[in-house]
Amino acid sequence: MKLNQQTIEQLAEHLENAELQAFEVVKITEAHPDMDWDDAYAIQAEILRRKLARGNRVVGLKAGLTSRGKMKQMGVETPVFGWLVDYFSVPDGGEIKTSELIHPKVEPEIVFVTKRALKGPGCHIGAVLAATDFVMPGIEIIDSRYKDFKFDLKSVIADNCSSTRFVLGGQAAPVAGLDLRTLGVVLEKNGEPVAVGAGAAVLGHPAAAIAALANHLGARGEEIPAGTMILSGGVTEAVAVQAGDSVNLRIQSLGSVSTRFI
Ligand code: 0L1
Ligand code: MG
């Protein structure tokens, strides 16, 4: 690691204030060009520690930048991982206040819920499918705290991978009998399709994103516990939204989920 504990705590406070007060900041690698991956995840962990100390709870995990569409959109090549806390959760059909966000975008996600723990290294698609209780549709709202949604990988990891809100809905379906690679995904904004894709856009198979998360945590001596909800990553590029927009996600065989921005 290149940053000392005091700097990690200062950067965590800076990024969390930007999230909670909805203001944008310059990417932190401008002032800290030598920071490394461990520093980035340490800042992310410190933001979580601050939230837990205030009584928030972790309700899920996420993989991000797992599709070619997203990698191309953001100009990066590697998946990233983050956490989701209780106040990020919005009920199906519920409203999201844009005044609490900076420049939100939505992305369609295939969501996994595990029934058994998953631990890397060596976790693979087969282990993920065997440990999956069910999958369901989810809309993730991302809101990079960085100016103009422009960042590098270390800055975005420190910013908990732009996480801000998510909406789960539709049908919870067991994976047996579903080919997650060929599930069609349609994201609609104000009744018009704005992005379409299929599950295979996520690392060839969405379960590969969950395996990558298990392997990432395994390298840190951690695991994905049984009963964990995980967003496997946007199937398509993310779509900008503003107050007044309605968003609906349909996933073949899994039904639909929606939200409204006010
Ligand atoms: O969930 C995501 O794919 C977000 C990853 C972070 C990059 C971004 O803000 O698009
Ligand atoms: Mg996402």
PDB file of C-alpha atoms and ligand atoms in Angstrom:
ATOM      1  CA  MET A   1       0.000   0.000   0.000  1.00  0.00           C
ATOM      2  CA  LYS A   2       1.141   3.529  -0.751  1.00  0.00           C
ATOM      3  CA  LEU A   3      -1.213   5.612   1.414  1.00  0.00           C
ATOM      4  CA  ASN A   4      -1.060   5.892   5.198  1.00  0.00           C
ATOM      5  CA  GLN A   5      -4.091   5.271   7.418  1.00  0.00           C
ATOM      6  CA  GLN A   6      -4.728   8.984   7.973  1.00  0.00           C
ATOM      7  CA  THR A   7      -4.901   9.651   4.226  1.00  0.00           C
ATOM      8  CA  ILE A   8      -7.196   6.658   3.703  1.00  0.00           C
ATOM      9  CA  GLU A   9      -9.549   7.986   6.395  1.00  0.00           C
ATOM     10  CA  GLN A  10      -9.476  11.521   4.926  1.00  0.00           C
ATOM     11  CA  LEU A  11     -10.240  10.278   1.421  1.00  0.00           C
ATOM     12  CA  ALA A  12     -13.060   8.055   2.725  1.00  0.00           C
ATOM     13  CA  GLU A  13     -14.631  11.013   4.539  1.00  0.00           C
ATOM     14  CA  HIS A  14     -14.237  13.190   1.428  1.00  0.00           C
ATOM     15  CA  LEU A  15     -15.910  10.642  -0.881  1.00  0.00           C
ATOM     16  CA  GLU A  16     -18.642   9.775   1.601  1.00  0.00           C
ATOM     17  CA  ASN A  17     -19.480  13.459   2.109  1.00  0.00           C
ATOM     18  CA  ALA A  18     -19.760  13.800  -1.681  1.00  0.00           C
ATOM     19  CA  GLU A  19     -22.200  10.862  -1.707  1.00  0.00           C
ATOM     20  CA  LEU A  20     -24.301  11.988   1.259  1.00  0.00           C
ATOM     21  CA  GLN A  21     -24.436  15.656   0.240  1.00  0.00           C
ATOM     22  CA  ALA A  22     -24.626  14.954  -3.519  1.00  0.00           C
ATOM     23  CA  PHE A  23     -21.722  17.026  -4.805  1.00  0.00           C
ATOM     24  CA  GLU A  24     -19.115  16.025  -7.350  1.00  0.00           C
ATOM     25  CA  VAL A  25     -15.368  15.919  -6.722  1.00  0.00           C
ATOM     26  CA  VAL A  26     -12.226  15.512  -8.809  1.00  0.00           C
ATOM     27  CA  LYS A  27     -10.924  11.966  -9.041  1.00  0.00           C
ATOM     28  CA  ILE A  28      -8.687  11.180  -6.107  1.00  0.00           C
ATOM     29  CA  THR A  29      -5.808   9.825  -8.213  1.00  0.00           C
ATOM     30  CA  GLU A  30      -5.110  13.421  -9.304  1.00  0.00           C
ATOM     31  CA  ALA A  31      -3.805  14.209  -5.807  1.00  0.00           C
ATOM     32  CA  HIS A  32      -2.618  10.627  -5.161  1.00  0.00           C
ATOM     33  CA  PRO A  33      -1.271   9.283  -8.475  1.00  0.00           C
ATOM     34  CA  ASP A  34       0.723   6.534  -6.739  1.00  0.00           C
ATOM     35  CA  MET A  35      -2.159   4.953  -4.831  1.00  0.00           C
ATOM     36  CA  ASP A  36      -2.548   1.236  -5.548  1.00  0.00           C
ATOM     37  CA  TRP A  37      -5.422  -1.267  -5.726  1.00  0.00           C
ATOM     38  CA  ASP A  38      -5.150  -2.121  -2.035  1.00  0.00           C
ATOM     39  CA  ASP A  39      -5.364   1.575  -1.148  1.00  0.00           C
ATOM     40  CA  ALA A  40      -8.487   1.874  -3.304  1.00  0.00           C
ATOM     41  CA  TYR A  41     -10.228  -1.067  -1.611  1.00  0.00           C
ATOM     42  CA  ALA A  42      -9.048   0.194   1.816  1.00  0.00           C
ATOM     43  CA  ILE A  43     -10.760   3.563   1.171  1.00  0.00           C
ATOM     44  CA  GLN A  44     -13.911   1.705   0.069  1.00  0.00           C
ATOM     45  CA  ALA A  45     -13.769  -0.396   3.279  1.00  0.00           C
ATOM     46  CA  GLU A  46     -13.304   2.718   5.403  1.00  0.00           C
ATOM     47  CA  ILE A  47     -16.439   4.282   3.868  1.00  0.00           C
ATOM     48  CA  LEU A  48     -18.322   1.119   4.826  1.00  0.00           C
ATOM     49  CA  ARG A  49     -16.865   1.206   8.350  1.00  0.00           C
ATOM     50  CA  ARG A  50     -18.190   4.772   8.732  1.00  0.00           C
ATOM     51  CA  LYS A  51     -21.671   3.691   7.624  1.00  0.00           C
ATOM     52  CA  LEU A  52     -21.760   0.620   9.882  1.00  0.00           C
ATOM     53  CA  ALA A  53     -20.698   2.798  12.832  1.00  0.00           C
ATOM     54  CA  ARG A  54     -23.764   4.945  12.109  1.00  0.00           C
ATOM     55  CA  GLY A  55     -26.043   1.906  12.168  1.00  0.00           C
ATOM     56  CA  ASN A  56     -26.354   1.110   8.450  1.00  0.00           C
ATOM     57  CA  ARG A  57     -26.357  -2.573   7.445  1.00  0.00           C
ATOM     58  CA  VAL A  58     -24.844  -4.369   4.454  1.00  0.00           C
ATOM     59  CA  VAL A  59     -27.683  -5.855   2.373  1.00  0.00           C
ATOM     60  CA  GLY A  60     -25.726  -7.085  -0.629  1.00  0.00           C
ATOM     61  CA  LEU A  61     -22.616  -7.060  -2.779  1.00  0.00           C
ATOM     62  CA  LYS A  62     -21.986  -6.074  -6.383  1.00  0.00           C
ATOM     63  CA  ALA A  63     -19.731  -6.673  -9.313  1.00  0.00           C
ATOM     64  CA  GLY A  64     -19.374  -3.777 -11.736  1.00  0.00           C
ATOM     65  CA  LEU A  65     -17.862  -3.178 -15.156  1.00  0.00           C
ATOM     66  CA  THR A  66     -18.512  -6.822 -16.029  1.00  0.00           C
ATOM     67  CA  SER A  67     -19.913  -6.288 -19.517  1.00  0.00           C
ATOM     68  CA  ARG A  68     -18.164  -5.160 -22.691  1.00  0.00           C
ATOM     69  CA  GLY A  69     -20.817  -2.439 -23.028  1.00  0.00           C
ATOM     70  CA  LYS A  70     -19.903  -0.997 -19.636  1.00  0.00           C
ATOM     71  CA  MET A  71     -16.161  -1.476 -20.078  1.00  0.00           C
ATOM     72  CA  LYS A  72     -16.304   0.337 -23.408  1.00  0.00           C
ATOM     73  CA  GLN A  73     -18.536   3.084 -22.012  1.00  0.00           C
ATOM     74  CA  MET A  74     -16.140   3.773 -19.131  1.00  0.00           C
ATOM     75  CA  GLY A  75     -12.900   3.035 -21.021  1.00  0.00           C
ATOM     76  CA  VAL A  76     -11.686   0.320 -18.607  1.00  0.00           C
ATOM     77  CA  GLU A  77     -10.881  -3.427 -18.819  1.00  0.00           C
ATOM     78  CA  THR A  78     -11.311  -4.959 -15.355  1.00  0.00           C
ATOM     79  CA  PRO A  79     -14.350  -5.779 -13.173  1.00  0.00           C
ATOM     80  CA  VAL A  80     -14.640  -4.041  -9.817  1.00  0.00           C
ATOM     81  CA  PHE A  81     -16.460  -5.003  -6.607  1.00  0.00           C
ATOM     82  CA  GLY A  82     -18.401  -3.145  -3.947  1.00  0.00           C
ATOM     83  CA  TRP A  83     -21.089  -3.362  -1.258  1.00  0.00           C
ATOM     84  CA  LEU A  84     -24.715  -2.269  -0.914  1.00  0.00           C
ATOM     85  CA  VAL A  85     -26.235  -0.915   2.308  1.00  0.00           C
ATOM     86  CA  ASP A  86     -29.808  -0.727   3.568  1.00  0.00           C
ATOM     87  CA  TYR A  87     -30.721   2.797   2.476  1.00  0.00           C
ATOM     88  CA  PHE A  88     -29.683   2.016  -1.135  1.00  0.00           C
ATOM     89  CA  SER A  89     -32.712  -0.296  -1.435  1.00  0.00           C
ATOM     90  CA  VAL A  90     -35.834   1.092  -3.169  1.00  0.00           C
ATOM     91  CA  PRO A  91     -39.063  -0.957  -3.419  1.00  0.00           C
ATOM     92  CA  ASP A  92     -40.268  -2.136  -6.822  1.00  0.00           C
ATOM     93  CA  GLY A  93     -42.272   0.733  -8.355  1.00  0.00           C
ATOM     94  CA  GLY A  94     -40.888   3.158  -5.770  1.00  0.00           C
ATOM     95  CA  GLU A  95     -39.615   6.709  -6.245  1.00  0.00           C
ATOM     96  CA  ILE A  96     -36.020   7.888  -6.222  1.00  0.00           C
ATOM     97  CA  LYS A  97     -35.254  11.491  -5.286  1.00  0.00           C
ATOM     98  CA  THR A  98     -32.853  13.010  -7.792  1.00  0.00           C
ATOM     99  CA  SER A  99     -32.118  15.818  -5.290  1.00  0.00           C
ATOM    100  CA  GLU A 100     -30.180  13.198  -3.275  1.00  0.00           C
ATOM    101  CA  LEU A 101     -28.049  12.256  -6.313  1.00  0.00           C
ATOM    102  CA  ILE A 102     -25.524  13.987  -8.595  1.00  0.00           C
ATOM    103  CA  HIS A 103     -25.867  12.623 -12.148  1.00  0.00           C
ATOM    104  CA  PRO A 104     -27.629   9.243 -11.860  1.00  0.00           C
ATOM    105  CA  LYS A 105     -27.630   6.498 -14.486  1.00  0.00           C
ATOM    106  CA  VAL A 106     -29.530   3.212 -14.544  1.00  0.00           C
ATOM    107  CA  GLU A 107     -28.370  -0.202 -15.642  1.00  0.00           C
ATOM    108  CA  PRO A 108     -30.079  -3.592 -15.999  1.00  0.00           C
ATOM    109  CA  GLU A 109     -28.764  -6.330 -13.739  1.00  0.00           C
ATOM    110  CA  ILE A 110     -29.283 -10.061 -13.266  1.00  0.00           C
ATOM    111  CA  VAL A 111     -29.329 -10.436  -9.483  1.00  0.00           C
ATOM    112  CA  PHE A 112     -28.185 -13.590  -7.679  1.00  0.00           C
ATOM    113  CA  VAL A 113     -29.133 -14.725  -4.166  1.00  0.00           C
ATOM    114  CA  THR A 114     -26.940 -17.460  -2.724  1.00  0.00           C
ATOM    115  CA  LYS A 115     -28.049 -20.399  -0.581  1.00  0.00           C
ATOM    116  CA  ARG A 116     -24.532 -21.586   0.234  1.00  0.00           C
ATOM    117  CA  ALA A 117     -21.276 -19.753   0.906  1.00  0.00           C
ATOM    118  CA  LEU A 118     -18.879 -19.263  -2.013  1.00  0.00           C
ATOM    119  CA  LYS A 119     -15.165 -19.012  -1.440  1.00  0.00           C
ATOM    120  CA  GLY A 120     -12.276 -18.468  -3.838  1.00  0.00           C
ATOM    121  CA  PRO A 121      -9.686 -18.972  -5.139  1.00  0.00           C
ATOM    122  CA  GLY A 122     -10.814 -21.365  -7.845  1.00  0.00           C
ATOM    123  CA  CYS A 123     -14.502 -20.474  -7.728  1.00  0.00           C
ATOM    124  CA  HIS A 124     -16.136 -21.115 -11.130  1.00  0.00           C
ATOM    125  CA  ILE A 125     -19.512 -20.876 -12.866  1.00  0.00           C
ATOM    126  CA  GLY A 126     -20.511 -24.415 -11.809  1.00  0.00           C
ATOM    127  CA  ALA A 127     -19.890 -23.691  -8.125  1.00  0.00           C
ATOM    128  CA  VAL A 128     -21.876 -20.452  -8.408  1.00  0.00           C
ATOM    129  CA  LEU A 129     -24.861 -22.140 -10.062  1.00  0.00           C
ATOM    130  CA  ALA A 130     -24.837 -24.920  -7.427  1.00  0.00           C
ATOM    131  CA  ALA A 131     -24.782 -22.299  -4.641  1.00  0.00           C
ATOM    132  CA  THR A 132     -27.489 -20.042  -6.153  1.00  0.00           C
ATOM    133  CA  ASP A 133     -30.892 -20.003  -4.474  1.00  0.00           C
ATOM    134  CA  PHE A 134     -32.524 -17.866  -7.182  1.00  0.00           C
ATOM    135  CA  VAL A 135     -31.978 -15.073  -9.684  1.00  0.00           C
ATOM    136  CA  MET A 136     -34.182 -12.029 -10.274  1.00  0.00           C
ATOM    137  CA  PRO A 137     -34.200  -8.715 -12.162  1.00  0.00           C
ATOM    138  CA  GLY A 138     -32.707  -5.592 -10.630  1.00  0.00           C
ATOM    139  CA  ILE A 139     -32.255  -1.980 -11.704  1.00  0.00           C
ATOM    140  CA  GLU A 140     -29.048  -0.503 -10.356  1.00  0.00           C
ATOM    141  CA  ILE A 141     -28.761   3.255 -10.057  1.00  0.00           C
ATOM    142  CA  ILE A 142     -25.151   4.378 -10.186  1.00  0.00           C
ATOM    143  CA  ASP A 143     -23.956   7.893  -9.401  1.00  0.00           C
ATOM    144  CA  SER A 144     -20.211   8.382  -9.623  1.00  0.00           C
ATOM    145  CA  ARG A 145     -19.117  11.086  -7.244  1.00  0.00           C
ATOM    146  CA  TYR A 146     -16.535  12.143  -9.831  1.00  0.00           C
ATOM    147  CA  LYS A 147     -16.958  15.140 -12.090  1.00  0.00           C
ATOM    148  CA  ASP A 148     -18.673  14.277 -15.378  1.00  0.00           C
ATOM    149  CA  PHE A 149     -18.777  10.562 -14.412  1.00  0.00           C
ATOM    150  CA  LYS A 150     -15.105  10.346 -15.505  1.00  0.00           C
ATOM    151  CA  PHE A 151     -12.668   8.247 -13.498  1.00  0.00           C
ATOM    152  CA  ASP A 152      -9.954   5.611 -13.516  1.00  0.00           C
ATOM    153  CA  LEU A 153     -10.315   2.193 -11.898  1.00  0.00           C
ATOM    154  CA  LYS A 154      -8.620   3.035  -8.601  1.00  0.00           C
ATOM    155  CA  SER A 155     -10.709   6.172  -8.130  1.00  0.00           C
ATOM    156  CA  VAL A 156     -13.944   4.324  -8.892  1.00  0.00           C
ATOM    157  CA  ILE A 157     -13.139   1.408  -6.557  1.00  0.00           C
ATOM    158  CA  ALA A 158     -12.484   3.881  -3.719  1.00  0.00           C
ATOM    159  CA  ASP A 159     -15.895   5.443  -4.504  1.00  0.00           C
ATOM    160  CA  ASN A 160     -17.553   2.042  -3.883  1.00  0.00           C
ATOM    161  CA  CYS A 161     -17.980   1.564  -7.630  1.00  0.00           C
ATOM    162  CA  SER A 162     -20.432   4.479  -8.011  1.00  0.00           C
ATOM    163  CA  SER A 163     -23.078   2.604  -5.958  1.00  0.00           C
ATOM    164  CA  THR A 164     -26.116   4.506  -4.759  1.00  0.00           C
ATOM    165  CA  ARG A 165     -29.526   2.792  -5.097  1.00  0.00           C
ATOM    166  CA  PHE A 166     -31.027  -0.452  -6.418  1.00  0.00           C
ATOM    167  CA  VAL A 167     -34.500  -1.824  -7.069  1.00  0.00           C
ATOM    168  CA  LEU A 168     -35.287  -5.548  -7.026  1.00  0.00           C
ATOM    169  CA  GLY A 169     -38.462  -7.061  -8.427  1.00  0.00           C
ATOM    170  CA  GLY A 170     -39.972  -9.426 -10.950  1.00  0.00           C
ATOM    171  CA  GLN A 171     -39.837 -13.146 -10.293  1.00  0.00           C
ATOM    172  CA  ALA A 172     -37.309 -15.012  -8.210  1.00  0.00           C
ATOM    173  CA  ALA A 173     -36.455 -18.082 -10.302  1.00  0.00           C
ATOM    174  CA  PRO A 174     -34.156 -21.035  -9.596  1.00  0.00           C
ATOM    175  CA  VAL A 175     -31.330 -21.307 -12.141  1.00  0.00           C
ATOM    176  CA  ALA A 176     -32.137 -24.915 -13.060  1.00  0.00           C
ATOM    177  CA  GLY A 177     -33.795 -24.806 -16.462  1.00  0.00           C
ATOM    178  CA  LEU A 178     -32.638 -21.246 -17.223  1.00  0.00           C
ATOM    179  CA  ASP A 179     -29.786 -20.478 -19.595  1.00  0.00           C
ATOM    180  CA  LEU A 180     -28.614 -17.193 -18.098  1.00  0.00           C
ATOM    181  CA  ARG A 181     -26.500 -16.492 -21.180  1.00  0.00           C
ATOM    182  CA  THR A 182     -29.460 -16.220 -23.506  1.00  0.00           C
ATOM    183  CA  LEU A 183     -31.883 -14.356 -21.226  1.00  0.00           C
ATOM    184  CA  GLY A 184     -33.040 -11.270 -23.122  1.00  0.00           C
ATOM    185  CA  VAL A 185     -32.915  -7.945 -21.284  1.00  0.00           C
ATOM    186  CA  VAL A 186     -34.850  -4.798 -22.261  1.00  0.00           C
ATOM    187  CA  LEU A 187     -34.388  -1.527 -20.385  1.00  0.00           C
ATOM    188  CA  GLU A 188     -37.100   1.061 -21.044  1.00  0.00           C
ATOM    189  CA  LYS A 189     -37.120   4.753 -20.194  1.00  0.00           C
ATOM    190  CA  ASN A 190     -40.466   6.547 -20.371  1.00  0.00           C
ATOM    191  CA  GLY A 191     -41.942   3.581 -22.254  1.00  0.00           C
ATOM    192  CA  GLU A 192     -39.236   3.434 -24.953  1.00  0.00           C
ATOM    193  CA  PRO A 193     -36.529   0.740 -25.145  1.00  0.00           C
ATOM    194  CA  VAL A 194     -33.181   2.454 -24.503  1.00  0.00           C
ATOM    195  CA  ALA A 195     -30.861  -0.542 -24.079  1.00  0.00           C
ATOM    196  CA  VAL A 196     -31.175  -4.219 -24.975  1.00  0.00           C
ATOM    197  CA  GLY A 197     -28.888  -7.168 -24.339  1.00  0.00           C
ATOM    198  CA  ALA A 198     -28.562 -10.738 -23.158  1.00  0.00           C
ATOM    199  CA  GLY A 199     -26.999 -12.312 -20.086  1.00  0.00           C
ATOM    200  CA  ALA A 200     -23.891 -13.430 -21.964  1.00  0.00           C
ATOM    201  CA  ALA A 201     -22.831  -9.773 -22.165  1.00  0.00           C
ATOM    202  CA  VAL A 202     -21.715 -10.185 -18.527  1.00  0.00           C
ATOM    203  CA  LEU A 203     -18.337 -11.938 -18.798  1.00  0.00           C
ATOM    204  CA  GLY A 204     -19.821 -14.564 -21.138  1.00  0.00           C
ATOM    205  CA  HIS A 205     -22.096 -15.826 -18.321  1.00  0.00           C
ATOM    206  CA  PRO A 206     -23.435 -13.729 -15.394  1.00  0.00           C
ATOM    207  CA  ALA A 207     -22.370 -16.459 -12.930  1.00  0.00           C
ATOM    208  CA  ALA A 208     -18.766 -15.701 -13.960  1.00  0.00           C
ATOM    209  CA  ALA A 209     -19.137 -12.269 -12.313  1.00  0.00           C
ATOM    210  CA  ILE A 210     -20.169 -13.932  -9.046  1.00  0.00           C
ATOM    211  CA  ALA A 211     -17.218 -16.348  -9.319  1.00  0.00           C
ATOM    212  CA  ALA A 212     -14.901 -13.363  -9.914  1.00  0.00           C
ATOM    213  CA  LEU A 213     -16.284 -11.702  -6.764  1.00  0.00           C
ATOM    214  CA  ALA A 214     -15.731 -14.923  -4.739  1.00  0.00           C
ATOM    215  CA  ASN A 215     -12.158 -15.118  -6.051  1.00  0.00           C
ATOM    216  CA  HIS A 216     -11.557 -11.433  -5.275  1.00  0.00           C
ATOM    217  CA  LEU A 217     -12.805 -11.929  -1.686  1.00  0.00           C
ATOM    218  CA  GLY A 218     -10.933 -15.248  -1.377  1.00  0.00           C
ATOM    219  CA  ALA A 219      -7.657 -13.445  -2.080  1.00  0.00           C
ATOM    220  CA  ARG A 220      -8.467 -11.347   1.023  1.00  0.00           C
ATOM    221  CA  GLY A 221      -9.434 -14.348   3.181  1.00  0.00           C
ATOM    222  CA  GLU A 222     -13.149 -13.518   2.865  1.00  0.00           C
ATOM    223  CA  GLU A 223     -16.119 -15.296   1.282  1.00  0.00           C
ATOM    224  CA  ILE A 224     -19.613 -14.631  -0.055  1.00  0.00           C
ATOM    225  CA  PRO A 225     -21.872 -15.849   2.775  1.00  0.00           C
ATOM    226  CA  ALA A 226     -24.991 -17.954   2.174  1.00  0.00           C
ATOM    227  CA  GLY A 227     -28.041 -15.735   1.691  1.00  0.00           C
ATOM    228  CA  THR A 228     -26.153 -12.907  -0.024  1.00  0.00           C
ATOM    229  CA  MET A 229     -27.842 -10.785  -2.704  1.00  0.00           C
ATOM    230  CA  ILE A 230     -25.391  -9.842  -5.467  1.00  0.00           C
ATOM    231  CA  LEU A 231     -25.752  -7.546  -8.479  1.00  0.00           C
ATOM    232  CA  SER A 232     -23.747  -9.252 -11.228  1.00  0.00           C
ATOM    233  CA  GLY A 233     -23.126  -6.087 -13.278  1.00  0.00           C
ATOM    234  CA  GLY A 234     -24.903  -4.015 -15.904  1.00  0.00           C
ATOM    235  CA  VAL A 235     -25.822  -6.123 -18.948  1.00  0.00           C
ATOM    236  CA  THR A 236     -25.749  -2.998 -21.161  1.00  0.00           C
ATOM    237  CA  GLU A 237     -24.223   0.442 -20.990  1.00  0.00           C
ATOM    238  CA  ALA A 238     -25.748   2.669 -18.288  1.00  0.00           C
ATOM    239  CA  VAL A 239     -28.444   5.204 -19.256  1.00  0.00           C
ATOM    240  CA  ALA A 240     -28.652   8.727 -17.783  1.00  0.00           C
ATOM    241  CA  VAL A 241     -31.902   9.656 -16.013  1.00  0.00           C
ATOM    242  CA  GLN A 242     -33.433  12.798 -14.553  1.00  0.00           C
ATOM    243  CA  ALA A 243     -36.445  13.858 -12.501  1.00  0.00           C
ATOM    244  CA  GLY A 244     -39.664  12.851 -14.273  1.00  0.00           C
ATOM    245  CA  ASP A 245     -38.218   9.697 -15.876  1.00  0.00           C
ATOM    246  CA  SER A 246     -39.797   6.261 -15.396  1.00  0.00           C
ATOM    247  CA  VAL A 247     -37.600   3.210 -15.859  1.00  0.00           C
ATOM    248  CA  ASN A 248     -38.722  -0.359 -16.432  1.00  0.00           C
ATOM    249  CA  LEU A 249     -36.543  -3.441 -16.812  1.00  0.00           C
ATOM    250  CA  ARG A 250     -37.852  -6.669 -18.358  1.00  0.00           C
ATOM    251  CA  ILE A 251     -35.817  -9.842 -18.267  1.00  0.00           C
ATOM    252  CA  GLN A 252     -37.003 -12.876 -20.211  1.00  0.00           C
ATOM    253  CA  SER A 253     -38.518 -15.515 -17.852  1.00  0.00           C
ATOM    254  CA  LEU A 254     -37.904 -13.246 -14.833  1.00  0.00           C
ATOM    255  CA  GLY A 255     -40.560 -10.546 -15.261  1.00  0.00           C
ATOM    256  CA  SER A 256     -40.077  -6.828 -14.743  1.00  0.00           C
ATOM    257  CA  VAL A 257     -39.124  -4.222 -12.162  1.00  0.00           C
ATOM    258  CA  SER A 258     -39.594  -0.471 -12.288  1.00  0.00           C
ATOM    259  CA  THR A 259     -38.832   2.829 -10.600  1.00  0.00           C
ATOM    260  CA  ARG A 260     -39.590   6.519 -11.035  1.00  0.00           C
ATOM    261  CA  PHE A 261     -37.290   9.496 -10.584  1.00  0.00           C
ATOM    262  CA  ILE A 262     -38.761  12.567  -8.890  1.00  0.00           C
TER     263      ILE A 262
HETATM  264  O1  0L1 B   1     -22.259  -1.114 -11.260  1.00  0.00           O
HETATM  265  C1  0L1 B   1     -21.382  -0.749 -12.043  1.00  0.00           C
HETATM  266  O2  0L1 B   1     -21.129  -1.334 -13.110  1.00  0.00           O
HETATM  267  C2  0L1 B   1     -20.602   0.476 -11.688  1.00  0.00           C
HETATM  268  C3  0L1 B   1     -19.174   0.221 -11.697  1.00  0.00           C
HETATM  269  C4  0L1 B   1     -18.439   1.510 -11.571  1.00  0.00           C
HETATM  270  C5  0L1 B   1     -18.265   2.208 -12.854  1.00  0.00           C
HETATM  271  C6  0L1 B   1     -19.418   3.060 -13.240  1.00  0.00           C
HETATM  272  O3  0L1 B   1     -19.748   4.008 -12.510  1.00  0.00           O
HETATM  273  O4  0L1 B   1     -19.964   2.826 -14.303  1.00  0.00           O
HETATM  274 MG    MG B   2     -23.978  -2.219 -11.783  1.00  0.00          MG
END
